[in-house]
JSON list of C-alpha atoms and ligand atoms in Angstrom, two decimals:
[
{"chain": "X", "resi": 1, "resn": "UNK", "atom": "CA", "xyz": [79.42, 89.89, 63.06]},
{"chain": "X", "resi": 2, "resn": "UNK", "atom": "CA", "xyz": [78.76, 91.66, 59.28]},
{"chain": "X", "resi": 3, "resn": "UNK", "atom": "CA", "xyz": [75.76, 91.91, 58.13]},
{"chain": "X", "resi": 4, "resn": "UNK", "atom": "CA", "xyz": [73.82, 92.53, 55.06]},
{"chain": "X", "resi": 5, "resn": "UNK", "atom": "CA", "xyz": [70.82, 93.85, 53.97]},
{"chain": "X", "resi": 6, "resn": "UNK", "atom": "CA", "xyz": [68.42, 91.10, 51.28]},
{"chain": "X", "resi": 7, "resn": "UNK", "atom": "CA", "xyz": [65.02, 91.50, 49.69]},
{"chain": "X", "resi": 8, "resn": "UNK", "atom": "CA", "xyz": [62.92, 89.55, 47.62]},
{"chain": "X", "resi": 9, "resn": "UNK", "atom": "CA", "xyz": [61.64, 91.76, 44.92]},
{"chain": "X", "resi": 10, "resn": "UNK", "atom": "CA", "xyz": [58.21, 92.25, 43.50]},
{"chain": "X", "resi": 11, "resn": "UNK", "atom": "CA", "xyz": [58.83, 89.15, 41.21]},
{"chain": "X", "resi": 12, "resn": "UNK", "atom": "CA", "xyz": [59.97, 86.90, 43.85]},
{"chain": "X", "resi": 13, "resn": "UNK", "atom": "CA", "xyz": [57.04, 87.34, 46.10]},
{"chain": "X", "resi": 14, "resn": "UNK", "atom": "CA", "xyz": [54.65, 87.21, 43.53]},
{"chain": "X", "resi": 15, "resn": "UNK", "atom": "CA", "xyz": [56.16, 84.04, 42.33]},
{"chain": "X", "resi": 16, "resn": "UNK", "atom": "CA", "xyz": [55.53, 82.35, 45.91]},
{"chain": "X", "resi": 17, "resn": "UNK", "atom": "CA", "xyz": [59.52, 82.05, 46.34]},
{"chain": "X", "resi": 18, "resn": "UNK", "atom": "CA", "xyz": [59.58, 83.93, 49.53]},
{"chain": "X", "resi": 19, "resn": "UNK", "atom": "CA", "xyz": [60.10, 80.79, 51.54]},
{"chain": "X", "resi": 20, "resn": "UNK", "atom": "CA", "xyz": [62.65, 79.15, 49.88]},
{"chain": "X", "resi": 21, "resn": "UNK", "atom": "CA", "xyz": [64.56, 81.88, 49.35]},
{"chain": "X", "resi": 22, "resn": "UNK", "atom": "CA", "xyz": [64.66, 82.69, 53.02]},
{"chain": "X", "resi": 23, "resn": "UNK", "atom": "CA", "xyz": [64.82, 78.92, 53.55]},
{"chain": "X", "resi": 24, "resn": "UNK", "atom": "CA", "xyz": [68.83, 79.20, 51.66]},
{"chain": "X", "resi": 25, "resn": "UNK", "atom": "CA", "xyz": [70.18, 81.83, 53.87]},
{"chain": "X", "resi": 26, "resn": "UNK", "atom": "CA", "xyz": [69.16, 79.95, 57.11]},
{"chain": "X", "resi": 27, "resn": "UNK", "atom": "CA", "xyz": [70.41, 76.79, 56.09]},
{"chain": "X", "resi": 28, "resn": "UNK", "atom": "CA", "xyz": [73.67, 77.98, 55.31]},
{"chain": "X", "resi": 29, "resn": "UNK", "atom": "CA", "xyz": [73.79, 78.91, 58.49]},
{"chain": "X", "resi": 30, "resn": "UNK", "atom": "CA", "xyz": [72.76, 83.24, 58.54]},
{"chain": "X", "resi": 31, "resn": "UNK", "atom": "CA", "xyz": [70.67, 84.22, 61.47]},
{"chain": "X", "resi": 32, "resn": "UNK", "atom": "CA", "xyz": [68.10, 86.32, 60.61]},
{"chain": "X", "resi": 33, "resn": "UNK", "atom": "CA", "xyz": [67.94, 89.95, 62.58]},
{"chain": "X", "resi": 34, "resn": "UNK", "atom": "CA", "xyz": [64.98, 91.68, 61.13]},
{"chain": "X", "resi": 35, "resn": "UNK", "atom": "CA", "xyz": [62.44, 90.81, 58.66]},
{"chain": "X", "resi": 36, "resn": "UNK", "atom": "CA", "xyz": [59.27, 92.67, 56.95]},
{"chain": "X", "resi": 37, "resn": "UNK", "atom": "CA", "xyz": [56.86, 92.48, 54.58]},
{"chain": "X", "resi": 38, "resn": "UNK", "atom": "CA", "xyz": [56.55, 96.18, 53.13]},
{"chain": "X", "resi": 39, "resn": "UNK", "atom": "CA", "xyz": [55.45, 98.65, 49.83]},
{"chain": "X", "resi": 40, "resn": "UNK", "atom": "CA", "xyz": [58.74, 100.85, 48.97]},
{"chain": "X", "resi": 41, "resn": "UNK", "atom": "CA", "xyz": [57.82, 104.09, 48.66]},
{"chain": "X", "resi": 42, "resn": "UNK", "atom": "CA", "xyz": [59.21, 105.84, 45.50]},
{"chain": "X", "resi": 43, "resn": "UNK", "atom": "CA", "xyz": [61.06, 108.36, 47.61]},
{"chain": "X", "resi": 44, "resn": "UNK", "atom": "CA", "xyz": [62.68, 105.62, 49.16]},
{"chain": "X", "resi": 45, "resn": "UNK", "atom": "CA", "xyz": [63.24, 103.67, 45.93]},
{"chain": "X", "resi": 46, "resn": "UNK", "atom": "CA", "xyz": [64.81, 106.26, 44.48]},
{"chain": "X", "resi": 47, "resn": "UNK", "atom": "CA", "xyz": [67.01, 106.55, 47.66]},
{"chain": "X", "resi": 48, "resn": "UNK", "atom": "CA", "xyz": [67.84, 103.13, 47.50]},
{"chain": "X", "resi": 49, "resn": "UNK", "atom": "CA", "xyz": [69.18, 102.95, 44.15]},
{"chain": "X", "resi": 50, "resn": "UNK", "atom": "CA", "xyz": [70.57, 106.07, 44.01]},
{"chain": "X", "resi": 51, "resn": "UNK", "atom": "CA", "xyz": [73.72, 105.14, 42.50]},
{"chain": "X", "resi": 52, "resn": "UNK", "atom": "CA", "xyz": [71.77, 104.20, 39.20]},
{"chain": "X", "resi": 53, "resn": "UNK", "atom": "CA", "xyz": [69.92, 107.96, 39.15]},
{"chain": "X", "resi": 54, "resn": "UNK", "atom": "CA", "xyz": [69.99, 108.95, 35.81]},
{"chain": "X", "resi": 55, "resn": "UNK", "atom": "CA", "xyz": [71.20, 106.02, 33.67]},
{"chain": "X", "resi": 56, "resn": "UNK", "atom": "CA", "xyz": [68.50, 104.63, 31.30]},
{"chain": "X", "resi": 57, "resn": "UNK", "atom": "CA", "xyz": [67.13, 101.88, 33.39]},
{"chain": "X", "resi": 58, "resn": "UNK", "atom": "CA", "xyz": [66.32, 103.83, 36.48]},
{"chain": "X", "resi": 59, "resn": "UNK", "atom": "CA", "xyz": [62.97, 105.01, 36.13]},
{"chain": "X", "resi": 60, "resn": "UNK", "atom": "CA", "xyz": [62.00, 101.41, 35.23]},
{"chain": "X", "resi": 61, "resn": "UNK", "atom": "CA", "xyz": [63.64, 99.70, 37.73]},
{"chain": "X", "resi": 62, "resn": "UNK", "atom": "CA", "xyz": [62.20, 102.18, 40.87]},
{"chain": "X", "resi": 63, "resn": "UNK", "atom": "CA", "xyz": [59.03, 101.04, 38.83]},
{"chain": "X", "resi": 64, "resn": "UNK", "atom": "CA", "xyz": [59.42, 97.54, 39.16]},
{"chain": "X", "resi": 65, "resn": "UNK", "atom": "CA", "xyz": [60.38, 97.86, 43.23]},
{"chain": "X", "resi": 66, "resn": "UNK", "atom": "CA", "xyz": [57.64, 99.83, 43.80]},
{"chain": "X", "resi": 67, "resn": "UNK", "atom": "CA", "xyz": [55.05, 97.63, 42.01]},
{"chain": "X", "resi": 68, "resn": "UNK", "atom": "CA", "xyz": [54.32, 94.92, 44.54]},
{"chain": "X", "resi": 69, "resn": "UNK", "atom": "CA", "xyz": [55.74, 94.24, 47.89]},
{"chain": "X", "resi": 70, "resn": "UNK", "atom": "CA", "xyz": [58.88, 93.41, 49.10]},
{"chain": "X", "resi": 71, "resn": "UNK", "atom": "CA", "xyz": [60.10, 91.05, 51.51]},
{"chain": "X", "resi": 72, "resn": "UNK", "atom": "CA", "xyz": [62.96, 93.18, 53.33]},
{"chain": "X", "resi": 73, "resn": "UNK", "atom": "CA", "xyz": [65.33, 91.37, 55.58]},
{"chain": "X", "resi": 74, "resn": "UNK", "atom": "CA", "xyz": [68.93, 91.77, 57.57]},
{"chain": "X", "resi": 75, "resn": "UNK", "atom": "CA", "xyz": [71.18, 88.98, 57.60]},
{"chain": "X", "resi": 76, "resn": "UNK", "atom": "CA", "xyz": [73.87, 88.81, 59.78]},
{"chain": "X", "resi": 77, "resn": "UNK", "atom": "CA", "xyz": [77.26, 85.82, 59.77]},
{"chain": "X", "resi": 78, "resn": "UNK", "atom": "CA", "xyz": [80.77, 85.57, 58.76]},
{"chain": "X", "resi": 79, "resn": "UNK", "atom": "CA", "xyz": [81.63, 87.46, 55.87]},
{"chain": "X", "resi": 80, "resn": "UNK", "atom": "CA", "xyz": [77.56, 87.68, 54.83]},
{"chain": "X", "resi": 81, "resn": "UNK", "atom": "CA", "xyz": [78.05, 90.40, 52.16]},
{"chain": "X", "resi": 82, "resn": "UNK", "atom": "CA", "xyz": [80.01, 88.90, 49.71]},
{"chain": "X", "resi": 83, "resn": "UNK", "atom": "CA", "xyz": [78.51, 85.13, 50.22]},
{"chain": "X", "resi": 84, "resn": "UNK", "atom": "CA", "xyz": [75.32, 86.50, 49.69]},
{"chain": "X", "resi": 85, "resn": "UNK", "atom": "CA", "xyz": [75.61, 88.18, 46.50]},
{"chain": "X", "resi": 86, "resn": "UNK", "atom": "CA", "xyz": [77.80, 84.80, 45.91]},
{"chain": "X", "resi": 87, "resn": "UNK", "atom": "CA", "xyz": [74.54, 82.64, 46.75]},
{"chain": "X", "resi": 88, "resn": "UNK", "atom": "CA", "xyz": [72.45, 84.99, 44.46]},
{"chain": "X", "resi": 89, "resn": "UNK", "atom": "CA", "xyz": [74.05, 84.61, 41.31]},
{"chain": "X", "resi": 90, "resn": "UNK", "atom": "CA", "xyz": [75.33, 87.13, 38.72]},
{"chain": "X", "resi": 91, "resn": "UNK", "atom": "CA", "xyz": [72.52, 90.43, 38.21]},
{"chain": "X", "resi": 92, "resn": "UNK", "atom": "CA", "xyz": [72.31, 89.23, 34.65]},
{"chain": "X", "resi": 93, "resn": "UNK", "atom": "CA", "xyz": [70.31, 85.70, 35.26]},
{"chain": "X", "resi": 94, "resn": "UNK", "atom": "CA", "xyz": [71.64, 84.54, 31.78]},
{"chain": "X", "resi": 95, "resn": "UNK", "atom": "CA", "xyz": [75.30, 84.82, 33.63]},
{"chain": "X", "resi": 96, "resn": "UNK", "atom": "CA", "xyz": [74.32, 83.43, 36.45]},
{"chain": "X", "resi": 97, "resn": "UNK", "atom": "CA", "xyz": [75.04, 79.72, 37.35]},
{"chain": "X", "resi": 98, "resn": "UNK", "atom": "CA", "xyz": [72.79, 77.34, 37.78]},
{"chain": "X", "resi": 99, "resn": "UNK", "atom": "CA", "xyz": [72.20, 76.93, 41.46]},
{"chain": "X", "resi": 100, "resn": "UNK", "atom": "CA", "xyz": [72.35, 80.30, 42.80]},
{"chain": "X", "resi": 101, "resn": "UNK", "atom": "CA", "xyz": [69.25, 81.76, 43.39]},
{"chain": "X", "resi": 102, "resn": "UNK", "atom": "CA", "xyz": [69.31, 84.00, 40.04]},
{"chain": "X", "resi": 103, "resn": "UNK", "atom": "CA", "xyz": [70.42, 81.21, 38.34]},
{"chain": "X", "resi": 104, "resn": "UNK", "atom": "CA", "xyz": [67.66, 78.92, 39.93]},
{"chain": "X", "resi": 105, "resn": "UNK", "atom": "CA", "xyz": [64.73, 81.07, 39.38]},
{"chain": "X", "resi": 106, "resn": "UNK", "atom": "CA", "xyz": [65.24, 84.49, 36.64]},
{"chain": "X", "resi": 107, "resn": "UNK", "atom": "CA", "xyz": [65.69, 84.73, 32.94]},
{"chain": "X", "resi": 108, "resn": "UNK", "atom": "CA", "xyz": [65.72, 88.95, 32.95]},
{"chain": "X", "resi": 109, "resn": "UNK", "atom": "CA", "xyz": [68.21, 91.61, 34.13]},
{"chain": "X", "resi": 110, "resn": "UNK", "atom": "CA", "xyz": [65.07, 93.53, 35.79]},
{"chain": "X", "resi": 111, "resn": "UNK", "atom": "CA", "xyz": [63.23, 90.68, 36.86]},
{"chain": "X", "resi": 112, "resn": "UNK", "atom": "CA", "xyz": [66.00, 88.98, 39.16]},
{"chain": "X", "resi": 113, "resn": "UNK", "atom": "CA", "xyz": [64.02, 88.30, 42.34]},
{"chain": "X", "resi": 114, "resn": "UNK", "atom": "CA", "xyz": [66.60, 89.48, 45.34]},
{"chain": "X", "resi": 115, "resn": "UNK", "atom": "CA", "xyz": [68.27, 91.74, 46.13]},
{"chain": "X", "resi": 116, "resn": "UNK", "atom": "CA", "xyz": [71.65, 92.02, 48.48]},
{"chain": "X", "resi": 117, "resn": "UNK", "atom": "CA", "xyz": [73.93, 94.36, 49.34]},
{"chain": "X", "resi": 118, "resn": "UNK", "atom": "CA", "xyz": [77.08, 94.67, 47.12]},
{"chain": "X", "resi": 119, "resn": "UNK", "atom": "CA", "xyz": [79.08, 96.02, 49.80]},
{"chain": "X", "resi": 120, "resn": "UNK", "atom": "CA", "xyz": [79.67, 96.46, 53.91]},
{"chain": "X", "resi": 121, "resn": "UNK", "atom": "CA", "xyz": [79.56, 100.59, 53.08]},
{"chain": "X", "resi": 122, "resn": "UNK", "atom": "CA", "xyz": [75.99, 99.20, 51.06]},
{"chain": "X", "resi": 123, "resn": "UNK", "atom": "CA", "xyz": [74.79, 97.20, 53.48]},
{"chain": "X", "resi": 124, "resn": "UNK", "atom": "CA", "xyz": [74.76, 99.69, 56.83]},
{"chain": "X", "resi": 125, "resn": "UNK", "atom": "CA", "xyz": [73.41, 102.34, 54.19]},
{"chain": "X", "resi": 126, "resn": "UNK", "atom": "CA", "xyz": [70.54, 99.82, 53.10]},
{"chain": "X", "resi": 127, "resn": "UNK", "atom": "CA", "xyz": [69.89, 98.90, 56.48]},
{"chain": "X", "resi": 128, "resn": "UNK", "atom": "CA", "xyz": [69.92, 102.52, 57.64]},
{"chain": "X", "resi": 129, "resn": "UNK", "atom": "CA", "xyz": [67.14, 103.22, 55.18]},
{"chain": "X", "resi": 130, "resn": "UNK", "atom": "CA", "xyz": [64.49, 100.33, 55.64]},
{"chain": "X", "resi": 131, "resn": "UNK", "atom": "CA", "xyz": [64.92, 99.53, 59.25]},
{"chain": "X", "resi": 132, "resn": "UNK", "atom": "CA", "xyz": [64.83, 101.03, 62.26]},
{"chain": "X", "resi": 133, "resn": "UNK", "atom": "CA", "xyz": [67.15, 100.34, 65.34]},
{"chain": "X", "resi": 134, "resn": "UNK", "atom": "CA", "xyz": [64.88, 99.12, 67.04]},
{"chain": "X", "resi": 135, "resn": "UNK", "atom": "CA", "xyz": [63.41, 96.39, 64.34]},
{"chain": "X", "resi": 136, "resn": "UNK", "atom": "CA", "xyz": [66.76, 94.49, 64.59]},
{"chain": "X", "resi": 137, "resn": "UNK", "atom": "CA", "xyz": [66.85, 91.84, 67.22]},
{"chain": "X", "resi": 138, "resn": "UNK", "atom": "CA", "xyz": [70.26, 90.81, 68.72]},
{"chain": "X", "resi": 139, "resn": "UNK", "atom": "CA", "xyz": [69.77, 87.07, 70.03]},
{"chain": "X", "resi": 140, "resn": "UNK", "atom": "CA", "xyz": [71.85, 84.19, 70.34]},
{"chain": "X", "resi": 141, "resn": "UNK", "atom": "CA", "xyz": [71.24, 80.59, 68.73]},
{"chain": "X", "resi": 142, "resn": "UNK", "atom": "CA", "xyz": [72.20, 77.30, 70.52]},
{"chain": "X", "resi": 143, "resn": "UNK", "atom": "CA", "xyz": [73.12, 76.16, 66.55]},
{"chain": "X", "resi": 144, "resn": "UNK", "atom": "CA", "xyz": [75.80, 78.79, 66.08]},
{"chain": "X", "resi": 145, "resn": "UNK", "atom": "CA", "xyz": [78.13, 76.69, 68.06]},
{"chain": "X", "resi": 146, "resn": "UNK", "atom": "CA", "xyz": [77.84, 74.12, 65.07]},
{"chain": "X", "resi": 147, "resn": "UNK", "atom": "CA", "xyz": [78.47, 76.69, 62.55]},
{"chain": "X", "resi": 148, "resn": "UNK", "atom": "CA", "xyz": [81.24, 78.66, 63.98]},
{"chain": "V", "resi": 1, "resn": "ABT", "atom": "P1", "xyz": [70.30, 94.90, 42.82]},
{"chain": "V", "resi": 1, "resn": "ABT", "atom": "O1", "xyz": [70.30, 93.86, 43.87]},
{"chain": "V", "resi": 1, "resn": "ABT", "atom": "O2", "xyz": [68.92, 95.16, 42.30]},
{"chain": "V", "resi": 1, "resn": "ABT", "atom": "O3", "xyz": [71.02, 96.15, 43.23]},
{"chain": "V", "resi": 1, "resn": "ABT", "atom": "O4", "xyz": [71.10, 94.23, 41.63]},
{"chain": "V", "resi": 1, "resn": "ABT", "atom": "P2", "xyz": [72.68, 94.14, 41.46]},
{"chain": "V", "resi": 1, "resn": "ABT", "atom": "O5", "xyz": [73.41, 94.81, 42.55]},
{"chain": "V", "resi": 1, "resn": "ABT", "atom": "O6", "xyz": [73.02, 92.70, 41.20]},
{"chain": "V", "resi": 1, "resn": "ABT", "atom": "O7", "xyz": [72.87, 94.92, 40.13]},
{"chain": "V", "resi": 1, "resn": "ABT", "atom": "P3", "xyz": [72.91, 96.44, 39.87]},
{"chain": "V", "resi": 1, "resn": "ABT", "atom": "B1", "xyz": [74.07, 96.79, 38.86]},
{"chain": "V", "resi": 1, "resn": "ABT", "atom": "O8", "xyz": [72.97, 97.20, 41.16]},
{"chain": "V", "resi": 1, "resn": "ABT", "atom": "O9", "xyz": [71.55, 96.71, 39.16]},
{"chain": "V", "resi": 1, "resn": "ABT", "atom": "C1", "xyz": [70.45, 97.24, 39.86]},
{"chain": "V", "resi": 1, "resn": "ABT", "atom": "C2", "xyz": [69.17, 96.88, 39.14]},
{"chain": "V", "resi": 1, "resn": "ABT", "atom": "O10", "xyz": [69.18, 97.48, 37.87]},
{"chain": "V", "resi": 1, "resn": "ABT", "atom": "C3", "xyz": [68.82, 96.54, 36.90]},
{"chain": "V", "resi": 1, "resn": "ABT", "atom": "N1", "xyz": [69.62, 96.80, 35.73]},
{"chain": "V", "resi": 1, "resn": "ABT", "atom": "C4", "xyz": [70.97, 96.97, 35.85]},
{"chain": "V", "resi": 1, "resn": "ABT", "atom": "C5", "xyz": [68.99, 96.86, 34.51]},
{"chain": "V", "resi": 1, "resn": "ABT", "atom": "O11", "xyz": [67.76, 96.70, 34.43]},
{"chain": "V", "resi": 1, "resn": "ABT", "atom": "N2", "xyz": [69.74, 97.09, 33.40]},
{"chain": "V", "resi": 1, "resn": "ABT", "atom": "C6", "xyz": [71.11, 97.25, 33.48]},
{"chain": "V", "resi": 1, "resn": "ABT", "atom": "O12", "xyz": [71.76, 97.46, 32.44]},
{"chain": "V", "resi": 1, "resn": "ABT", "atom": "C7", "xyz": [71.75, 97.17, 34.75]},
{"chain": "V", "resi": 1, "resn": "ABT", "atom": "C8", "xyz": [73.25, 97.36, 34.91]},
{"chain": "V", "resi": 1, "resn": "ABT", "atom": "C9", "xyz": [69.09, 95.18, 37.47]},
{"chain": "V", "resi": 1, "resn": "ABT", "atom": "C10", "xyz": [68.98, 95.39, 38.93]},
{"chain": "V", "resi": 1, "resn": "ABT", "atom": "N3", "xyz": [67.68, 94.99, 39.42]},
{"chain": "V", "resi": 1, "resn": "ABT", "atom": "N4", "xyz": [66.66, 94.68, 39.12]},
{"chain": "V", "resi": 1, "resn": "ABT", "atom": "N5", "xyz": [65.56, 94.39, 39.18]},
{"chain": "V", "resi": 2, "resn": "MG", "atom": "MG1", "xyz": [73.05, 96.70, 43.32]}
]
């Protein structure tokens, strides 16, 4: 089964949205194989984001992930990479519909609340870098025979 790797950002769990932003991804019908509250390092910021080194937004957005903590989570289910970032709405809130969680909650580009893999290469690196093996649970549901 794929899997991805989601976190609510320093907006989203200031904002108290936490909850029902977990609360989407297991109603759809995701299982949930590892979950933390944490403080990103800058080191690891950096890291993360990576692709963006150098462009003019960087230092402000490892900034804004390092201000607060993060609610860091790995989601696993059928194609759970791209329905994610489907769920979460364009990374421009004023592009994203109404409904998705961007769309729901953000108005700014660097205030958007989650964040989720764009890719299965992005995912096992994200996952690789804010969870160890042995925080990931592998455990079966009675429910998943209603889903799949
Ligand atoms: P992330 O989940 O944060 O990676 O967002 P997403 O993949 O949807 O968007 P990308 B392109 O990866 O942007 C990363 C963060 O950089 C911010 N950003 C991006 C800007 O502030 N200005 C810009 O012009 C662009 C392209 C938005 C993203 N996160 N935040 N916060
Ligand atoms: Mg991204």
């Amino acid at each position: 089964m794929e899997r991805t790797y989601l976190m609510v950002k320093p907006d989203g769990v200031q904002r108290g949205l936490v909850g029902q932003i977990i609360s989407r991804f297991e109603q759809r019908g995701y299982k949930i194989v590892g979950l933390k509250m944490m403080q990103i390092a800058r080191e690891t910021a950096e890291k993360h984001y990576g692709e963006h080194a150098g462009k003019p937004f960087f230092t402000g957005l490892v900034d804004f992930i390092t201000s607060g903590p993060v609610v860091a989570m790995v989601v696993e289910g059928k194609d759970v990479v791209v329905t994610a970032r489907e769920m979460m709405g364009a990374t421009n809130p004023l592009k994203a519909i109404p409904g998705t969680i961007r769309g729901t909650y953000g108005v700014d580009v660097g205030r958007n609340v989650i964040h989720g893999s764009d890719s299965v290469e992005s995912a096992n690196r994200e996952i690789a870098i804010f969870f160890k093996p042995e925080e990931l649970v592998e455990y079966g549901r009675a429910i998943d025979t209603w889903i799949y």
